[in-house]
């Protein structure tokens, strides 16, 4: 028997060995120990085989898909990895700028310096402020440095890139899409007047979407083109066959989902700018089959993969949504900021102008902020025929249309020669601006909208070298929420577009 503390005596050990289960009675302890070792080895082998079997048959949790940023520019279209650091999305700044120009970087301790063309950016590890060309730039999170590689928060690109590039950059953060310069491809969609079962998409640049169908829906997915949202992401057509379409963005791609009651197939025009959806029976023999879309890359490398893009598009009209980013503009109501209303108006006005054949660029097409000088600079370098600034107000009713009221030019303000004075750059275009304002006002009156035309020393109107007006929209009555109503926005946007279209020839041919 064992002792009280559970240990065996020497004699008890010997007896236990000779009568232990699995050990034949009367065998020596040495032979018993060897027998037990063999039994243990067999047990380990069985356990190993069982563990291996379970590891092969029980699925492990799948790793989250790697995120990438799709970049569209006039120089190249490419993608690069989005890195998760400290619970935030980051990108390598050098890798982002490298396909766009000449870039170099050097680290010195905690400091990291980047040269892009002739622009110098200075960053410090764990700091949320950088310096670009000697001016401070705020970051949304800390700057990180990994093995000499500078990482900046994805959310900071709207503020950083215009400083480096000298032009607009628009980040769609949720869908991981970045538009550099005037590259966005816009579209309109309408049911064919003579056949409500045919839906026609017109794009401002060639497209090559992949096409997928399911019961009641057809999907056009744009993996490589900078297609952007119309004024409203949901389009309705008044057709029982094709009642609606919806635009969405996700994972670096854009998608148009068409709701239909009959199976549709897609055909493409020879220039790639028109996509027609129609029942199979109505597709003529000359219709081109859907263009196959190249599959997305299976293995994305750290270095961006570059594909040359087409020539940049030129614009007749520039639409500028005022405010943006941290500058919310007027608090129209506790839940409605001016910056959001002007952006919605700008997108809707772009669609109205484009539908009339007027090529249009929305200068601020995201929740980013540009300084007044930057807005004027971008508008002037685009060489458009007309600039339209949009504002919103909670006071008053209807619409106010402004032209510039220039400051008095004193003797020291010498604008002669090849250079123009910045405060009075609008001087030579005042007659055209007044003509545009009068035409827009007349179109608004036809829509029975209360209208006033005024002159005021507004910036950046004074700094624009082409026809320039500012449109300030107030609610039709006392309800401020009407500023966000699609019907009211559509009424005003359509009238403004009609006014611009009426003086299109006077403003000049599209550049």
CSV table of C-alpha atoms in Angstrom, one decimal:
chain,number,residue,atom,x,y,z
A,1,UNK,CA,0.0,0.0,0.0
A,2,UNK,CA,1.2,3.5,-0.6
A,3,UNK,CA,2.2,5.7,2.3
A,4,UNK,CA,0.1,8.5,3.5
A,5,UNK,CA,1.8,11.1,1.2
A,6,UNK,CA,1.2,8.9,-1.9
A,7,UNK,CA,4.8,7.7,-2.3
A,8,UNK,CA,5.8,4.0,-2.6
A,9,UNK,CA,8.4,2.3,-0.6
A,10,UNK,CA,11.2,0.5,-2.4
A,11,UNK,CA,9.5,-3.0,-2.0
A,12,UNK,CA,6.2,-1.6,-3.0
A,13,UNK,CA,7.8,-0.1,-6.2
A,14,UNK,CA,9.1,-3.5,-7.2
A,15,UNK,CA,5.8,-5.2,-6.5
A,16,UNK,CA,4.0,-2.6,-8.5
A,17,UNK,CA,6.3,-3.1,-11.5
A,18,UNK,CA,5.8,-6.8,-11.5
A,19,UNK,CA,2.0,-6.7,-11.4
A,20,UNK,CA,1.3,-3.5,-13.4
A,21,UNK,CA,-1.4,-3.7,-16.1
A,22,UNK,CA,0.1,-4.7,-19.5
A,23,UNK,CA,3.2,-6.2,-17.9
A,24,UNK,CA,3.2,-10.0,-17.6
A,25,UNK,CA,3.4,-11.1,-14.0
A,26,UNK,CA,6.8,-12.1,-12.9
A,27,UNK,CA,8.9,-10.1,-15.4
A,28,UNK,CA,11.8,-8.0,-14.3
A,29,UNK,CA,11.4,-4.2,-13.8
A,30,UNK,CA,13.9,-3.5,-16.7
A,31,UNK,CA,11.9,-5.5,-19.2
A,32,UNK,CA,8.8,-3.8,-17.9
A,33,UNK,CA,10.3,-0.3,-18.4
A,34,UNK,CA,11.3,-1.1,-22.0
A,35,UNK,CA,7.8,-2.4,-22.6
A,36,UNK,CA,6.3,0.8,-21.2
A,37,UNK,CA,8.6,3.0,-23.4
A,38,UNK,CA,7.3,1.1,-26.5
A,39,UNK,CA,3.7,1.7,-25.4
A,40,UNK,CA,4.4,5.4,-24.9
A,41,UNK,CA,6.0,5.7,-28.4
A,42,UNK,CA,2.9,4.1,-29.9
A,43,UNK,CA,0.6,6.5,-28.0
A,44,UNK,CA,2.6,9.5,-29.2
A,45,UNK,CA,2.5,8.3,-32.8
A,46,UNK,CA,-1.3,7.9,-32.6
A,47,UNK,CA,-1.7,11.4,-31.0
A,48,UNK,CA,0.5,13.0,-33.7
A,49,UNK,CA,-1.4,11.4,-36.6
A,50,UNK,CA,-4.7,12.5,-35.0
A,51,UNK,CA,-3.5,16.1,-34.6
A,52,UNK,CA,-2.3,16.2,-38.2
A,53,UNK,CA,-5.7,14.9,-39.4
A,54,UNK,CA,-7.5,17.5,-37.4
A,55,UNK,CA,-5.3,20.3,-38.7
A,56,UNK,CA,-6.1,19.4,-42.2
A,57,UNK,CA,-9.8,18.9,-41.8
A,58,UNK,CA,-10.7,21.8,-39.5
A,59,UNK,CA,-10.5,25.1,-41.5
A,60,UNK,CA,-8.5,27.9,-39.9
A,61,UNK,CA,-9.9,31.5,-39.8
A,62,UNK,CA,-9.3,33.2,-43.1
A,63,UNK,CA,-6.9,36.1,-43.1
A,64,UNK,CA,-8.6,39.5,-44.0
A,65,UNK,CA,-8.1,40.5,-47.6
A,66,UNK,CA,-5.3,42.9,-48.3
A,67,UNK,CA,-6.5,46.5,-49.0
A,68,UNK,CA,-5.2,48.5,-51.9
A,69,UNK,CA,-5.5,52.1,-53.0
A,70,UNK,CA,-6.5,52.7,-56.6
A,71,UNK,CA,-4.9,55.8,-58.1
A,72,UNK,CA,-6.0,57.6,-61.2
A,73,UNK,CA,-4.0,60.4,-62.8
A,74,UNK,CA,-3.3,61.9,-66.2
A,75,UNK,CA,0.2,60.2,-66.1
A,76,UNK,CA,-0.7,56.7,-65.0
A,77,UNK,CA,-3.3,54.5,-63.3
A,78,UNK,CA,-1.9,52.2,-60.6
A,79,UNK,CA,-2.5,50.7,-57.2
A,80,UNK,CA,-0.5,50.3,-54.0
A,81,UNK,CA,-1.0,48.6,-50.7
A,82,UNK,CA,-2.8,50.1,-47.8
A,83,UNK,CA,-1.1,49.2,-44.5
A,84,UNK,CA,-2.8,48.9,-41.1
A,85,UNK,CA,-0.8,50.6,-38.4
A,86,UNK,CA,-2.0,51.6,-35.0
A,87,UNK,CA,-5.6,50.9,-36.0
A,88,UNK,CA,-5.4,53.3,-39.0
A,89,UNK,CA,-4.8,53.1,-42.8
A,90,UNK,CA,-1.4,54.2,-44.0
A,91,UNK,CA,0.3,54.4,-47.4
A,92,UNK,CA,3.9,54.9,-48.5
A,93,UNK,CA,4.2,58.5,-49.7
A,94,UNK,CA,7.3,57.9,-51.9
A,95,UNK,CA,5.5,54.9,-53.6
A,96,UNK,CA,2.4,57.0,-54.1
A,97,UNK,CA,4.3,59.9,-55.8
A,98,UNK,CA,6.9,57.9,-57.7
A,99,UNK,CA,4.8,57.2,-60.9
A,100,UNK,CA,3.8,60.9,-61.0
A,101,UNK,CA,7.2,62.6,-61.2
A,102,UNK,CA,10.7,62.7,-60.0
A,103,UNK,CA,10.9,61.7,-56.3
A,104,UNK,CA,13.6,60.9,-53.8
A,105,UNK,CA,13.6,60.5,-50.0
A,106,UNK,CA,16.2,60.4,-47.2
A,107,UNK,CA,15.9,59.7,-43.5
A,108,UNK,CA,18.1,61.2,-40.8
A,109,UNK,CA,17.3,59.9,-37.4
A,110,UNK,CA,13.7,60.8,-36.7
A,111,UNK,CA,13.4,63.1,-39.6
A,112,UNK,CA,12.4,62.1,-43.2
A,113,UNK,CA,12.8,64.5,-46.2
A,114,UNK,CA,11.1,63.9,-49.5
A,115,UNK,CA,11.7,65.8,-52.8
A,116,UNK,CA,9.0,65.6,-55.4
A,117,UNK,CA,10.1,67.5,-58.5
A,118,UNK,CA,11.0,70.9,-56.9
A,119,UNK,CA,8.9,70.5,-53.8
A,120,UNK,CA,10.4,69.6,-50.4
A,121,UNK,CA,8.4,67.8,-47.7
A,122,UNK,CA,9.8,67.4,-44.2
A,123,UNK,CA,8.3,64.8,-41.8
A,124,UNK,CA,9.2,63.8,-38.2
A,125,UNK,CA,8.4,60.4,-36.7
A,126,UNK,CA,5.4,60.3,-34.3
A,127,UNK,CA,4.4,63.9,-35.2
A,128,UNK,CA,1.1,65.0,-36.7
A,129,UNK,CA,2.5,68.0,-38.4
A,130,UNK,CA,4.7,68.2,-41.5
A,131,UNK,CA,6.3,71.1,-43.5
A,132,UNK,CA,5.9,71.3,-47.2
A,133,UNK,CA,7.8,74.1,-49.0
A,134,UNK,CA,8.2,75.8,-45.6
A,135,UNK,CA,4.5,75.7,-44.7
A,136,UNK,CA,2.9,73.6,-42.0
A,137,UNK,CA,0.6,70.8,-43.0
A,138,UNK,CA,-1.5,68.8,-40.5
A,139,UNK,CA,-1.7,65.0,-40.6
A,140,UNK,CA,-4.7,63.1,-39.3
A,141,UNK,CA,-2.4,60.7,-37.4
A,142,UNK,CA,1.3,60.3,-36.6
A,143,UNK,CA,3.9,60.0,-39.3
A,144,UNK,CA,5.6,56.6,-39.3
A,145,UNK,CA,9.0,55.5,-40.5
A,146,UNK,CA,9.7,51.9,-41.2
A,147,UNK,CA,13.2,50.9,-42.6
A,148,UNK,CA,13.5,54.3,-44.2
A,149,UNK,CA,10.0,54.1,-45.7
A,150,UNK,CA,7.8,57.1,-44.9
A,151,UNK,CA,4.2,56.2,-44.1
A,152,UNK,CA,1.4,58.9,-44.0
A,153,UNK,CA,-2.2,58.4,-42.9
A,154,UNK,CA,-4.5,57.7,-45.8
A,155,UNK,CA,-7.0,60.3,-44.6
A,156,UNK,CA,-4.3,63.0,-44.9
A,157,UNK,CA,-3.9,62.7,-48.7
A,158,UNK,CA,-6.5,65.3,-49.5
A,159,UNK,CA,-4.5,67.9,-47.6
A,160,UNK,CA,-1.0,66.7,-48.6
A,161,UNK,CA,-1.1,66.0,-52.3
A,162,UNK,CA,-2.3,69.4,-53.6
A,163,UNK,CA,0.8,70.9,-51.8
A,164,UNK,CA,3.1,68.5,-53.7
A,165,UNK,CA,1.3,68.3,-57.0
A,166,UNK,CA,0.2,71.9,-57.4
A,167,UNK,CA,-3.3,70.7,-58.5
A,168,UNK,CA,-6.4,69.1,-57.1
A,169,UNK,CA,-6.5,65.6,-55.6
A,170,UNK,CA,-9.7,63.9,-54.4
A,171,UNK,CA,-9.6,60.9,-52.1
A,172,UNK,CA,-12.7,58.7,-51.8
A,173,UNK,CA,-11.5,57.2,-48.5
A,174,UNK,CA,-14.2,54.6,-47.9
A,175,UNK,CA,-13.8,53.0,-51.3
A,176,UNK,CA,-10.0,53.5,-51.4
A,177,UNK,CA,-9.9,55.5,-54.7
A,178,UNK,CA,-7.7,58.5,-55.3
A,179,UNK,CA,-8.2,61.0,-58.2
A,180,UNK,CA,-5.2,63.1,-59.1
A,181,UNK,CA,-6.0,66.1,-61.3
A,182,UNK,CA,-8.9,66.3,-63.8
A,183,UNK,CA,-9.3,62.6,-64.6
A,184,UNK,CA,-12.7,61.7,-63.4
A,185,UNK,CA,-15.0,59.9,-65.9
A,186,UNK,CA,-18.6,61.0,-65.6
A,187,UNK,CA,-21.6,59.4,-67.1
A,188,UNK,CA,-25.3,59.9,-67.8
A,189,UNK,CA,-28.0,57.2,-68.2
A,190,UNK,CA,-31.3,57.4,-70.0
A,191,UNK,CA,-33.9,55.1,-71.5
A,192,UNK,CA,-34.0,55.3,-75.3
A,193,UNK,CA,-37.0,57.5,-76.2
A,194,UNK,CA,-38.2,55.0,-78.9
A,195,UNK,CA,-37.7,51.9,-76.8
A,196,UNK,CA,-38.1,51.9,-73.0
A,197,UNK,CA,-36.4,48.4,-72.8
A,198,UNK,CA,-33.0,49.9,-73.9
A,199,UNK,CA,-30.9,51.8,-71.4
A,200,UNK,CA,-28.0,53.9,-72.8
A,201,UNK,CA,-25.0,55.0,-70.7
A,202,UNK,CA,-22.8,57.8,-72.1
A,203,UNK,CA,-19.3,58.2,-70.5
A,204,UNK,CA,-17.0,61.1,-70.9
A,205,UNK,CA,-14.0,58.8,-71.6
A,206,UNK,CA,-13.6,55.2,-72.9
A,207,UNK,CA,-14.6,52.5,-70.4
A,208,UNK,CA,-14.2,48.7,-70.3
A,209,UNK,CA,-16.3,47.3,-67.4
A,210,UNK,CA,-16.8,43.7,-66.6
A,211,UNK,CA,-20.4,42.6,-66.9
A,212,UNK,CA,-22.2,40.2,-64.6
A,213,UNK,CA,-25.8,39.2,-64.3
A,214,UNK,CA,-28.1,37.7,-61.7
A,215,UNK,CA,-31.9,37.4,-61.6
A,216,UNK,CA,-33.3,40.9,-61.8
A,217,UNK,CA,-29.9,42.7,-61.9
A,218,UNK,CA,-27.0,43.5,-64.2
A,219,UNK,CA,-23.7,44.7,-62.8
A,220,UNK,CA,-21.1,46.9,-64.6
A,221,UNK,CA,-17.9,46.9,-62.6
A,222,UNK,CA,-15.1,49.4,-63.3
A,223,UNK,CA,-11.8,48.1,-61.9
A,224,UNK,CA,-9.5,50.3,-63.9
A,225,UNK,CA,-11.4,53.4,-64.9
A,226,UNK,CA,-11.9,56.6,-62.8
A,227,UNK,CA,-15.7,56.5,-63.0
A,228,UNK,CA,-17.4,58.7,-60.4
A,229,UNK,CA,-20.8,59.2,-59.0
A,230,UNK,CA,-23.6,61.2,-60.7
A,231,UNK,CA,-25.4,63.9,-58.7
A,232,UNK,CA,-27.6,61.2,-57.1
A,233,UNK,CA,-26.3,57.6,-56.7
A,234,UNK,CA,-29.7,56.3,-57.5
A,235,UNK,CA,-31.1,56.9,-60.9
A,236,UNK,CA,-34.8,56.3,-61.9
A,237,UNK,CA,-36.0,56.0,-65.5
A,238,UNK,CA,-39.8,55.7,-65.4
A,239,UNK,CA,-39.6,52.4,-67.3
A,240,UNK,CA,-41.4,49.3,-66.1
A,241,UNK,CA,-38.7,47.2,-67.8
A,242,UNK,CA,-35.7,49.0,-66.4
A,243,UNK,CA,-36.9,51.0,-63.4
A,244,UNK,CA,-33.6,52.1,-61.8
A,245,UNK,CA,-29.9,51.9,-61.5
A,246,UNK,CA,-27.6,52.5,-58.5
A,247,UNK,CA,-24.0,53.6,-58.3
A,248,UNK,CA,-21.6,52.4,-55.6
A,249,UNK,CA,-17.9,52.2,-54.8
A,250,UNK,CA,-16.0,49.7,-52.8
A,251,UNK,CA,-12.5,48.1,-52.6
A,252,UNK,CA,-10.9,50.4,-55.2
A,253,UNK,CA,-13.6,49.9,-57.9
A,254,UNK,CA,-16.9,51.5,-59.0
A,255,UNK,CA,-20.0,49.6,-59.9
A,256,UNK,CA,-23.3,50.4,-61.5
A,257,UNK,CA,-26.1,48.0,-60.7
A,258,UNK,CA,-29.1,48.1,-63.0
A,259,UNK,CA,-32.5,46.7,-61.8
A,260,UNK,CA,-34.4,45.0,-64.6
A,261,UNK,CA,-37.4,42.8,-65.1
A,262,UNK,CA,-36.0,41.1,-68.1
A,263,UNK,CA,-32.6,39.6,-69.0
A,264,UNK,CA,-30.3,42.2,-70.5
A,265,UNK,CA,-27.0,42.1,-72.4
A,266,UNK,CA,-24.5,44.9,-72.9
A,267,UNK,CA,-23.0,46.2,-76.2
A,268,UNK,CA,-20.2,48.8,-76.6
A,269,UNK,CA,-19.7,51.5,-79.1
A,270,UNK,CA,-16.5,51.5,-81.1
A,271,UNK,CA,-15.0,54.4,-79.1
A,272,UNK,CA,-15.9,52.8,-75.7
A,273,UNK,CA,-17.9,55.8,-74.5
A,274,UNK,CA,-21.4,54.3,-74.9
A,275,UNK,CA,-22.7,51.2,-73.3
A,276,UNK,CA,-26.2,50.0,-74.3
A,277,UNK,CA,-28.2,47.5,-72.3
A,278,UNK,CA,-31.0,45.8,-74.1
A,279,UNK,CA,-32.9,42.5,-74.3
A,280,UNK,CA,-31.1,39.9,-76.3
A,281,UNK,CA,-33.8,39.9,-79.0
A,282,UNK,CA,-33.3,43.6,-79.7
A,283,UNK,CA,-29.6,43.5,-80.1
A,284,UNK,CA,-28.8,43.9,-83.8
A,285,UNK,CA,-26.4,41.8,-85.7
A,286,UNK,CA,-24.0,44.6,-85.7
A,287,UNK,CA,-23.9,45.0,-82.0
A,288,UNK,CA,-20.4,44.4,-80.6
A,289,UNK,CA,-20.2,41.7,-77.9
A,290,UNK,CA,-19.3,42.7,-74.4
A,291,UNK,CA,-15.7,43.5,-74.1
A,292,UNK,CA,-13.9,41.1,-71.7
A,293,UNK,CA,-12.4,42.9,-68.7
A,294,UNK,CA,-9.0,41.7,-67.7
A,295,UNK,CA,-9.0,39.8,-64.4
A,296,UNK,CA,-7.7,41.7,-61.4
A,297,UNK,CA,-4.1,40.9,-60.5
A,298,UNK,CA,-3.7,37.9,-58.2
A,299,UNK,CA,-0.5,39.0,-56.6
A,300,UNK,CA,-0.1,42.7,-55.9
A,301,UNK,CA,3.5,43.8,-55.5
A,302,UNK,CA,4.7,46.4,-53.1
A,303,UNK,CA,5.8,48.6,-56.0
A,304,UNK,CA,2.9,50.2,-57.9
A,305,UNK,CA,2.1,48.7,-61.3
A,306,UNK,CA,1.8,51.5,-63.8
A,307,UNK,CA,-0.5,51.7,-66.9
A,308,UNK,CA,-0.4,54.7,-69.1
A,309,UNK,CA,-3.7,56.6,-69.3
A,310,UNK,CA,-5.3,58.6,-72.1
A,311,UNK,CA,-4.9,62.3,-72.6
A,312,UNK,CA,-6.5,64.5,-70.0
A,313,UNK,CA,-9.9,65.9,-70.6
A,314,UNK,CA,-10.5,69.6,-71.1
A,315,UNK,CA,-13.4,71.5,-69.6
A,316,UNK,CA,-15.8,74.3,-70.6
A,317,UNK,CA,-17.1,74.9,-67.1
A,318,UNK,CA,-15.6,74.7,-63.6
A,319,UNK,CA,-18.1,74.2,-60.7
A,320,UNK,CA,-16.6,75.0,-57.3
A,321,UNK,CA,-18.4,73.7,-54.2
A,322,UNK,CA,-17.5,76.2,-51.4
A,323,UNK,CA,-15.9,75.2,-48.1
A,324,UNK,CA,-15.1,71.6,-47.3
A,325,UNK,CA,-13.0,69.6,-44.8
A,326,UNK,CA,-12.6,71.4,-41.5
A,327,UNK,CA,-14.3,74.4,-43.0
A,328,UNK,CA,-18.0,73.5,-42.7
A,329,UNK,CA,-19.2,76.9,-43.8
A,330,UNK,CA,-22.5,78.1,-42.4
A,331,UNK,CA,-24.3,75.8,-40.0
A,332,UNK,CA,-27.6,75.9,-41.9
A,333,UNK,CA,-29.2,73.7,-39.2
A,334,UNK,CA,-28.0,71.6,-36.3
A,335,UNK,CA,-27.5,68.7,-38.7
A,336,UNK,CA,-26.9,70.5,-42.1
A,337,UNK,CA,-23.6,72.1,-43.0
A,338,UNK,CA,-23.1,74.4,-46.0
A,339,UNK,CA,-20.1,72.3,-47.3
A,340,UNK,CA,-22.4,69.3,-47.7
A,341,UNK,CA,-25.1,71.2,-49.5
A,342,UNK,CA,-22.7,72.8,-51.9
A,343,UNK,CA,-21.1,69.5,-52.8
A,344,UNK,CA,-24.4,67.9,-53.5
A,345,UNK,CA,-25.4,70.9,-55.7
A,346,UNK,CA,-22.1,70.8,-57.5
A,347,UNK,CA,-22.5,67.2,-58.5
A,348,UNK,CA,-26.1,67.7,-59.6
A,349,UNK,CA,-25.1,70.8,-61.6
A,350,UNK,CA,-22.3,68.9,-63.3
A,351,UNK,CA,-24.8,66.2,-64.4
A,352,UNK,CA,-27.1,68.9,-65.8
A,353,UNK,CA,-24.4,70.7,-67.7
A,354,UNK,CA,-22.9,67.4,-69.0
A,355,UNK,CA,-26.4,66.4,-70.2
A,356,UNK,CA,-26.4,69.5,-72.4
A,357,UNK,CA,-23.0,68.7,-73.8
A,358,UNK,CA,-21.1,71.1,-71.6
A,359,UNK,CA,-17.9,69.4,-70.3
A,360,UNK,CA,-17.7,70.2,-66.6
A,361,UNK,CA,-15.2,69.7,-63.8
A,362,UNK,CA,-16.2,69.8,-60.1
A,363,UNK,CA,-13.2,71.4,-58.4
A,364,UNK,CA,-14.0,70.0,-54.9
A,365,UNK,CA,-15.5,66.6,-55.5
A,366,UNK,CA,-14.9,65.3,-51.9
A,367,UNK,CA,-14.9,66.5,-48.3
A,368,UNK,CA,-11.6,68.4,-48.8
A,369,UNK,CA,-10.8,72.0,-48.3
A,370,UNK,CA,-8.9,74.3,-50.8
A,371,UNK,CA,-7.7,77.8,-50.0
A,372,UNK,CA,-9.2,80.6,-52.0
A,373,UNK,CA,-5.8,81.1,-53.8
A,374,UNK,CA,-5.7,77.4,-54.7
A,375,UNK,CA,-9.3,77.5,-56.1
A,376,UNK,CA,-8.4,80.4,-58.3
A,377,UNK,CA,-5.1,78.9,-59.3
A,378,UNK,CA,-6.7,75.6,-60.3
A,379,UNK,CA,-9.5,77.4,-62.2
A,380,UNK,CA,-7.1,79.6,-64.1
A,381,UNK,CA,-4.8,76.8,-65.1
A,382,UNK,CA,-7.7,74.7,-66.4
A,383,UNK,CA,-8.5,77.4,-68.9
A,384,UNK,CA,-12.2,76.8,-68.8
A,385,UNK,CA,-14.7,79.2,-70.3
A,386,UNK,CA,-16.7,79.8,-67.1
A,387,UNK,CA,-16.2,79.4,-63.4
A,388,UNK,CA,-19.3,78.9,-61.1
A,389,UNK,CA,-18.9,79.0,-57.3
A,390,UNK,CA,-21.7,77.6,-55.2
A,391,UNK,CA,-22.7,78.7,-51.7
A,392,UNK,CA,-25.7,78.0,-49.5
A,393,UNK,CA,-27.4,80.2,-46.9
A,394,UNK,CA,-30.2,79.8,-44.3
A,395,UNK,CA,-31.3,83.5,-44.6
A,396,UNK,CA,-33.5,84.9,-47.3
A,397,UNK,CA,-35.3,83.0,-50.0
A,398,UNK,CA,-34.4,81.8,-53.5
A,399,UNK,CA,-31.1,82.4,-55.2
A,400,UNK,CA,-28.6,85.2,-55.3
A,401,UNK,CA,-26.2,85.5,-58.3
A,402,UNK,CA,-23.0,87.5,-57.8
A,403,UNK,CA,-20.4,88.9,-60.1
A,404,UNK,CA,-17.1,90.4,-58.9
A,405,UNK,CA,-16.8,94.0,-57.6
A,406,UNK,CA,-13.2,94.9,-58.1
A,407,UNK,CA,-11.2,97.0,-55.7
A,408,UNK,CA,-10.2,100.5,-56.8
A,409,UNK,CA,-7.0,100.3,-58.7
A,410,UNK,CA,-4.5,102.8,-57.4
A,411,UNK,CA,-1.3,104.0,-59.0
A,412,UNK,CA,0.8,101.3,-57.4
A,413,UNK,CA,-1.3,98.6,-58.9
A,414,UNK,CA,0.3,98.3,-62.3
A,415,UNK,CA,-1.3,95.5,-64.3
A,416,UNK,CA,0.3,96.5,-67.6
A,417,UNK,CA,2.6,94.2,-69.4
A,418,UNK,CA,2.4,90.3,-69.5
A,419,UNK,CA,1.3,90.0,-65.8
A,420,UNK,CA,-2.1,90.7,-64.2
A,421,UNK,CA,-2.7,92.0,-60.8
A,422,UNK,CA,-4.0,89.1,-58.6
A,423,UNK,CA,-6.7,91.2,-56.8
A,424,UNK,CA,-8.1,92.5,-60.1
A,425,UNK,CA,-7.4,89.5,-62.4
A,426,UNK,CA,-11.2,89.4,-63.2
A,427,UNK,CA,-11.2,92.9,-64.7
A,428,UNK,CA,-11.0,91.9,-68.4
A,429,UNK,CA,-13.7,89.3,-68.0
A,430,UNK,CA,-16.4,91.4,-66.2
A,431,UNK,CA,-18.6,91.8,-69.3
A,432,UNK,CA,-18.7,88.0,-69.9
A,433,UNK,CA,-19.3,87.4,-66.2
A,434,UNK,CA,-22.2,89.8,-66.2
A,435,UNK,CA,-23.6,88.2,-69.3
A,436,UNK,CA,-23.5,84.7,-67.7
A,437,UNK,CA,-25.1,86.1,-64.5
A,438,UNK,CA,-27.9,87.7,-66.4
A,439,UNK,CA,-28.6,84.5,-68.4
A,440,UNK,CA,-28.7,82.4,-65.3
A,441,UNK,CA,-31.0,84.8,-63.6
A,442,UNK,CA,-33.4,84.8,-66.5
A,443,UNK,CA,-33.5,81.0,-66.5
A,444,UNK,CA,-34.1,81.0,-62.8
A,445,UNK,CA,-37.0,83.4,-63.2
A,446,UNK,CA,-38.6,81.1,-65.8
A,447,UNK,CA,-38.5,78.4,-63.1
A,448,UNK,CA,-40.4,80.8,-60.8
A,449,UNK,CA,-37.5,81.0,-58.4
A,450,UNK,CA,-36.9,84.2,-56.5
A,451,UNK,CA,-33.7,85.7,-57.8
A,452,UNK,CA,-31.4,88.7,-57.1
A,453,UNK,CA,-28.3,89.7,-59.0
A,454,UNK,CA,-25.5,91.6,-57.2
A,455,UNK,CA,-21.9,92.6,-57.4
A,456,UNK,CA,-19.6,92.1,-54.4
A,457,UNK,CA,-15.9,91.9,-53.7
A,458,UNK,CA,-15.9,88.2,-53.4
A,459,UNK,CA,-12.9,85.9,-53.6
A,460,UNK,CA,-11.9,84.0,-55.5
A,461,UNK,CA,-14.1,85.7,-58.2
A,462,UNK,CA,-11.7,88.7,-58.2
A,463,UNK,CA,-8.8,86.4,-59.0
A,464,UNK,CA,-10.4,84.4,-61.9
A,465,UNK,CA,-9.3,85.4,-65.4
A,466,UNK,CA,-12.3,84.0,-67.2
A,467,UNK,CA,-16.1,84.5,-66.8
A,468,UNK,CA,-16.9,83.9,-63.2
A,469,UNK,CA,-20.1,84.0,-61.1
A,470,UNK,CA,-21.1,82.9,-57.6
A,471,UNK,CA,-24.5,81.3,-56.9
A,472,UNK,CA,-25.8,81.4,-53.4
A,473,UNK,CA,-28.9,79.2,-52.8
A,474,UNK,CA,-31.3,79.9,-49.9
A,475,UNK,CA,-34.4,77.8,-49.1
A,476,UNK,CA,-37.6,78.6,-51.0
A,477,UNK,CA,-39.5,79.3,-47.8
A,478,UNK,CA,-38.7,79.1,-44.0
A,479,UNK,CA,-37.8,75.4,-44.1
A,480,UNK,CA,-34.0,75.2,-44.3
A,481,UNK,CA,-34.1,71.4,-44.8
A,482,UNK,CA,-35.4,72.1,-48.4
A,483,UNK,CA,-31.8,73.0,-49.3
A,484,UNK,CA,-31.0,69.2,-49.1
A,485,UNK,CA,-34.2,68.2,-51.0
A,486,UNK,CA,-33.4,66.6,-54.4
A,487,UNK,CA,-36.3,68.2,-56.1
A,488,UNK,CA,-35.3,71.7,-55.1
A,489,UNK,CA,-31.6,71.1,-56.0
A,490,UNK,CA,-32.7,69.7,-59.3
A,491,UNK,CA,-34.9,72.7,-60.1
A,492,UNK,CA,-32.1,75.1,-59.5
A,493,UNK,CA,-29.3,73.1,-61.1
A,494,UNK,CA,-31.4,72.7,-64.2
A,495,UNK,CA,-32.1,76.4,-64.4
A,496,UNK,CA,-28.4,77.3,-64.0
A,497,UNK,CA,-27.4,74.8,-66.7
A,498,UNK,CA,-30.0,76.3,-69.0
A,499,UNK,CA,-28.6,79.8,-68.4
A,500,UNK,CA,-25.0,78.8,-69.1
A,501,UNK,CA,-26.1,76.9,-72.2
A,502,UNK,CA,-27.9,79.9,-73.5
A,503,UNK,CA,-24.7,82.0,-73.5
A,504,UNK,CA,-22.4,79.2,-74.4
A,505,UNK,CA,-21.4,80.7,-77.8
A,506,UNK,CA,-20.8,84.1,-76.2
A,507,UNK,CA,-18.6,82.6,-73.5
A,508,UNK,CA,-16.5,80.9,-76.2
A,509,UNK,CA,-15.9,77.6,-77.7
A,510,UNK,CA,-14.8,74.8,-75.3
A,511,UNK,CA,-11.0,74.8,-75.1
